[in-house]
CSV table of N, CA and C in Angstrom, one decimal:
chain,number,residue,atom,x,y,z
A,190,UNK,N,43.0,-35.5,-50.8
A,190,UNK,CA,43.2,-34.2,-50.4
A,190,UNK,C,44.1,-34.2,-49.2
A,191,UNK,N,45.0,-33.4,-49.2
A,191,UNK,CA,45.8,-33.3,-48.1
A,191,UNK,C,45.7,-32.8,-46.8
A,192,UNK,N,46.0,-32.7,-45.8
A,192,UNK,CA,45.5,-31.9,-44.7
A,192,UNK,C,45.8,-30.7,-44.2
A,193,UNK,N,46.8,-30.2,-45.1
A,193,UNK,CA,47.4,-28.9,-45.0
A,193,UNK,C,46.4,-27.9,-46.1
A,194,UNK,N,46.0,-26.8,-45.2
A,194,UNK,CA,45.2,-25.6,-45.1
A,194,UNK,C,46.3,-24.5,-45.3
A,195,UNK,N,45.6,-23.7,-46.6
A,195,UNK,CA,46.2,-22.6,-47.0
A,195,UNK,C,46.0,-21.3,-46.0
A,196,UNK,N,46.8,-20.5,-45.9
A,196,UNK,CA,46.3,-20.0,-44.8
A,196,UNK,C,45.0,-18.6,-44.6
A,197,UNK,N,44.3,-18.2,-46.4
A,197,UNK,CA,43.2,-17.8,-47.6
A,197,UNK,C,42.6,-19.0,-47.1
A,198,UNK,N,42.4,-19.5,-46.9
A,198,UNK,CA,41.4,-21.0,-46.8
A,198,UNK,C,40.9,-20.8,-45.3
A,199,UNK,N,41.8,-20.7,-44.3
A,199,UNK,CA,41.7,-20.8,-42.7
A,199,UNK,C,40.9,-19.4,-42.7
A,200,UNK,N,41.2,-18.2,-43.5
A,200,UNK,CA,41.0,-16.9,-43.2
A,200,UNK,C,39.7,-17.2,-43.4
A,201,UNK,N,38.9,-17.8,-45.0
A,201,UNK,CA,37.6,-17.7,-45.1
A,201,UNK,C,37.1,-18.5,-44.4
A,202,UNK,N,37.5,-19.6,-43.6
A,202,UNK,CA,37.0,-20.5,-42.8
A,202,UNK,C,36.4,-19.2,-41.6
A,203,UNK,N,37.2,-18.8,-41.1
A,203,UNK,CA,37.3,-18.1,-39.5
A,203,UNK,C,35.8,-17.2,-39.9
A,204,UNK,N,36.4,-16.3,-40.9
A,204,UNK,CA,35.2,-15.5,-41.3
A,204,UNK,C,34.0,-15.8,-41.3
A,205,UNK,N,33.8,-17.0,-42.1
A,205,UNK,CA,32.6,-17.5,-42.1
A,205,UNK,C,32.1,-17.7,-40.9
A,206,UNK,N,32.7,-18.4,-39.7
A,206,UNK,CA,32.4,-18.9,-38.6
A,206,UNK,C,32.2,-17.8,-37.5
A,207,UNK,N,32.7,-16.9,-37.7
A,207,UNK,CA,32.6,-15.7,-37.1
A,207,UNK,C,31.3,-15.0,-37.6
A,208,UNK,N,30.6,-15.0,-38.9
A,208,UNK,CA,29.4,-14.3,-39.2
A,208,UNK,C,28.1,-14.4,-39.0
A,209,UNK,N,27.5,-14.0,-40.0
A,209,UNK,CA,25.9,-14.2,-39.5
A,209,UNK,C,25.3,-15.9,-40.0
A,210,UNK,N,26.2,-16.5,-40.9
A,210,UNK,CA,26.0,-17.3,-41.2
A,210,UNK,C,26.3,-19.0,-40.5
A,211,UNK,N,27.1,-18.1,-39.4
A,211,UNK,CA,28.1,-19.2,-38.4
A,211,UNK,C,27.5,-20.4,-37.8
A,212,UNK,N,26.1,-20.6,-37.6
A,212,UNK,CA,25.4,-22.0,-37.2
A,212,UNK,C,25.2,-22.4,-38.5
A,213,UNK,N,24.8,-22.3,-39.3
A,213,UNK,CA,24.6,-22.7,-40.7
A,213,UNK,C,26.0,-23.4,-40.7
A,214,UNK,N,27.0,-22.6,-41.3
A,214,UNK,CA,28.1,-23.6,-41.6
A,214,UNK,C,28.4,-24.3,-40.5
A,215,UNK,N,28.5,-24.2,-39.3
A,215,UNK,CA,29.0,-25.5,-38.2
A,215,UNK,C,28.0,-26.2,-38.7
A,216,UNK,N,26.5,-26.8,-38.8
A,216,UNK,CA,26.2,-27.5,-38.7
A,216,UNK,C,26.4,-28.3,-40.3
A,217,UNK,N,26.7,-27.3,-41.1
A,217,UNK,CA,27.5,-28.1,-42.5
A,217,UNK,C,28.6,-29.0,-42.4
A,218,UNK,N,29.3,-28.3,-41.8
A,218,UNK,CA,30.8,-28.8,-41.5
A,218,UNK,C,30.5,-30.5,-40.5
A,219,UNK,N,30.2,-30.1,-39.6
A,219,UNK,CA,29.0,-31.7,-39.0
A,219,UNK,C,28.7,-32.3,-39.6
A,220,UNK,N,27.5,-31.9,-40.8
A,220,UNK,CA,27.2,-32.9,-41.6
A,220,UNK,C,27.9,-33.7,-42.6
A,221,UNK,N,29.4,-32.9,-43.1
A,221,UNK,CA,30.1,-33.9,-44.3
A,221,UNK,C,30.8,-34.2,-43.3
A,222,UNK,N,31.8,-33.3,-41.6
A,222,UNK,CA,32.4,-34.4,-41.2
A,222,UNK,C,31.7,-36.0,-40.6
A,223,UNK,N,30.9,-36.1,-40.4
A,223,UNK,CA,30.0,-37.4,-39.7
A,223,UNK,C,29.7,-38.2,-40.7
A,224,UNK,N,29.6,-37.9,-42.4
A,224,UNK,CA,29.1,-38.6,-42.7
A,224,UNK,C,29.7,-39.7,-43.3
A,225,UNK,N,29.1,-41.2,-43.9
A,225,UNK,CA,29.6,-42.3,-43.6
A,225,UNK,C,29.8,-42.9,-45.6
A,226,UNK,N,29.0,-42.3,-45.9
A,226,UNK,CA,28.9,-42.4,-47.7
A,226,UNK,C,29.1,-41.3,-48.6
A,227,UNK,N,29.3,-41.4,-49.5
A,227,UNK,CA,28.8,-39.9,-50.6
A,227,UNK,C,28.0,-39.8,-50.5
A,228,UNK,N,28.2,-37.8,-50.3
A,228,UNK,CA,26.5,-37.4,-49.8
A,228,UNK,C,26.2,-36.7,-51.4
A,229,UNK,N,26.8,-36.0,-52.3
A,229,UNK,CA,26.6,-36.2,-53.5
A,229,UNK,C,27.4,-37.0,-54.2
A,230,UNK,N,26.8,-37.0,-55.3
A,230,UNK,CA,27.3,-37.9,-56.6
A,230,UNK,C,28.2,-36.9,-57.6
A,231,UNK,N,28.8,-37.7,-58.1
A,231,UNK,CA,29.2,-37.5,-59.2
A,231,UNK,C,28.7,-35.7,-60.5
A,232,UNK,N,27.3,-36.6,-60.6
A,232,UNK,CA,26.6,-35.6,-61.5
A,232,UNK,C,26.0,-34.4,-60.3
A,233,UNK,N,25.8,-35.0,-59.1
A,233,UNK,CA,25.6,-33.5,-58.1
A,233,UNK,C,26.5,-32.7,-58.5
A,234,UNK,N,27.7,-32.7,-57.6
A,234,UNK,CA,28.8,-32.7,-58.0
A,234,UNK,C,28.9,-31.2,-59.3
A,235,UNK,N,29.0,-32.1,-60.4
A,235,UNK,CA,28.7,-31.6,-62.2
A,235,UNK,C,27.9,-30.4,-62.1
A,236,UNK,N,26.5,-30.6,-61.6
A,236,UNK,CA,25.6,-29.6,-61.3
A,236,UNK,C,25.3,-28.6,-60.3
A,237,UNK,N,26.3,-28.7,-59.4
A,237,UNK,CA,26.7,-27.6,-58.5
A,237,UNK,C,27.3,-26.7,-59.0
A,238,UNK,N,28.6,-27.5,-59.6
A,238,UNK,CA,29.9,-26.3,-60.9
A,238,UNK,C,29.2,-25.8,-61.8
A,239,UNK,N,28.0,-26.3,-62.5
A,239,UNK,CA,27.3,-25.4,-63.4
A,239,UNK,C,26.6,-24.0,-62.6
A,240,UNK,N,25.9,-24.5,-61.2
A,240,UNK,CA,25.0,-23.2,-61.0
A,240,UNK,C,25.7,-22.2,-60.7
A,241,UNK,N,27.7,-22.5,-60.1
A,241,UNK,CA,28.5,-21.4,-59.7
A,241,UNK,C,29.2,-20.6,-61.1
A,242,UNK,N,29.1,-21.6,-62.4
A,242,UNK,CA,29.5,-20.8,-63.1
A,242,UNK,C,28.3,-19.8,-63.5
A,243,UNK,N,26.9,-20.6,-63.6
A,243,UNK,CA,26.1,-19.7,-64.0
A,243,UNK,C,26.2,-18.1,-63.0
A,244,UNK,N,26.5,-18.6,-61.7
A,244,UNK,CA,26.1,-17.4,-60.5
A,244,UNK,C,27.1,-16.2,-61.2
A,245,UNK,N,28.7,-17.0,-61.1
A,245,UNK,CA,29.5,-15.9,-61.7
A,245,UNK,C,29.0,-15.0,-63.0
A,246,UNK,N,28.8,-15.7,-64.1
A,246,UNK,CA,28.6,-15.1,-65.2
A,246,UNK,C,27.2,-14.2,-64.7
A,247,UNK,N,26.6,-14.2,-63.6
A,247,UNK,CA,25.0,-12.8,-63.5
A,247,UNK,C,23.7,-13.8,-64.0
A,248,UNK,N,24.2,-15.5,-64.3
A,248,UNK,CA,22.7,-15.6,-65.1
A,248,UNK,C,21.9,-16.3,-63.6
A,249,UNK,N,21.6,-15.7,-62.4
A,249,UNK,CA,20.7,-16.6,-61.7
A,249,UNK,C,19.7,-15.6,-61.4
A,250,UNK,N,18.6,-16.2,-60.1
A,250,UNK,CA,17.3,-15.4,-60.2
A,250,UNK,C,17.9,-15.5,-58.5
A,251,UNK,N,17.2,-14.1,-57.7
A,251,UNK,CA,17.0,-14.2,-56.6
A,251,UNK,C,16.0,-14.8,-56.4
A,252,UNK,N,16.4,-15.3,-54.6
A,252,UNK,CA,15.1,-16.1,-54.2
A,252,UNK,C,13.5,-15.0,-54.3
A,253,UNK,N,14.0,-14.0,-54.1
A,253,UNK,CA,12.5,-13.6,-54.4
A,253,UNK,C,11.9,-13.0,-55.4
A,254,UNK,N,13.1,-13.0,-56.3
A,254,UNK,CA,12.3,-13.2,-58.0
A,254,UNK,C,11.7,-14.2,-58.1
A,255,UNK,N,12.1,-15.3,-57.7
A,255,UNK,CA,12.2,-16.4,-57.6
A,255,UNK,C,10.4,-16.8,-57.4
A,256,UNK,N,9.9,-16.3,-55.8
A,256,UNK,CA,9.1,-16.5,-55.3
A,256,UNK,C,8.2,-15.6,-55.6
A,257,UNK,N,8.4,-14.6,-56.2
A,257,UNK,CA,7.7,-13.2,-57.1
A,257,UNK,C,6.9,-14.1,-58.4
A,258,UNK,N,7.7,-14.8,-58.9
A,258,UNK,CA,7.2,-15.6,-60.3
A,258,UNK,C,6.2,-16.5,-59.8
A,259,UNK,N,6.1,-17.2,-59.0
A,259,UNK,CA,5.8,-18.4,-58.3
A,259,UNK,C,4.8,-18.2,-57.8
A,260,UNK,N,4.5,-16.7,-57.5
A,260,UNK,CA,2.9,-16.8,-56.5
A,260,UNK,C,3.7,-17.0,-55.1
A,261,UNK,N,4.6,-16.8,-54.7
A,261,UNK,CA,4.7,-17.7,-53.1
A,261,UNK,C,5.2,-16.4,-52.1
């Protein structure tokens, strides 16, 4: 991967960092820049692209459907 940043890429970067979610992602961004191995695999990897395609196509549960089903 190259090191040139689109400047749609820099925008959602800022965004993010600017929002509610903004320690969250710094400390993500920390965690893959620091780290020293693959932090997923391969089939991680595989199985992340499936849950975003599922998310797109409407088939996921909210967390508190989620925890609704679950008793929790």
């Amino acid at each position: 991967m190259g090191m040139s940043l689109t400047q749609d890429l820099l925008a959602k970067i800022e965004a993010i960092a600017q929002g509610p979610n903004a320690d969250l992602f710094r400390r993500l961004v920390d965690l893959l820049y620091n780290q020293e191995e693959e932090y997923f695999s391969a089939e991680d990897l595989a199985e992340i692209e499936r849950g975003e395609e599922e998310i797109r196509r409407g088939e996921h549960v909210s967390l508190e459907e989620y925890e609704r089903a679950r008793g929790l």
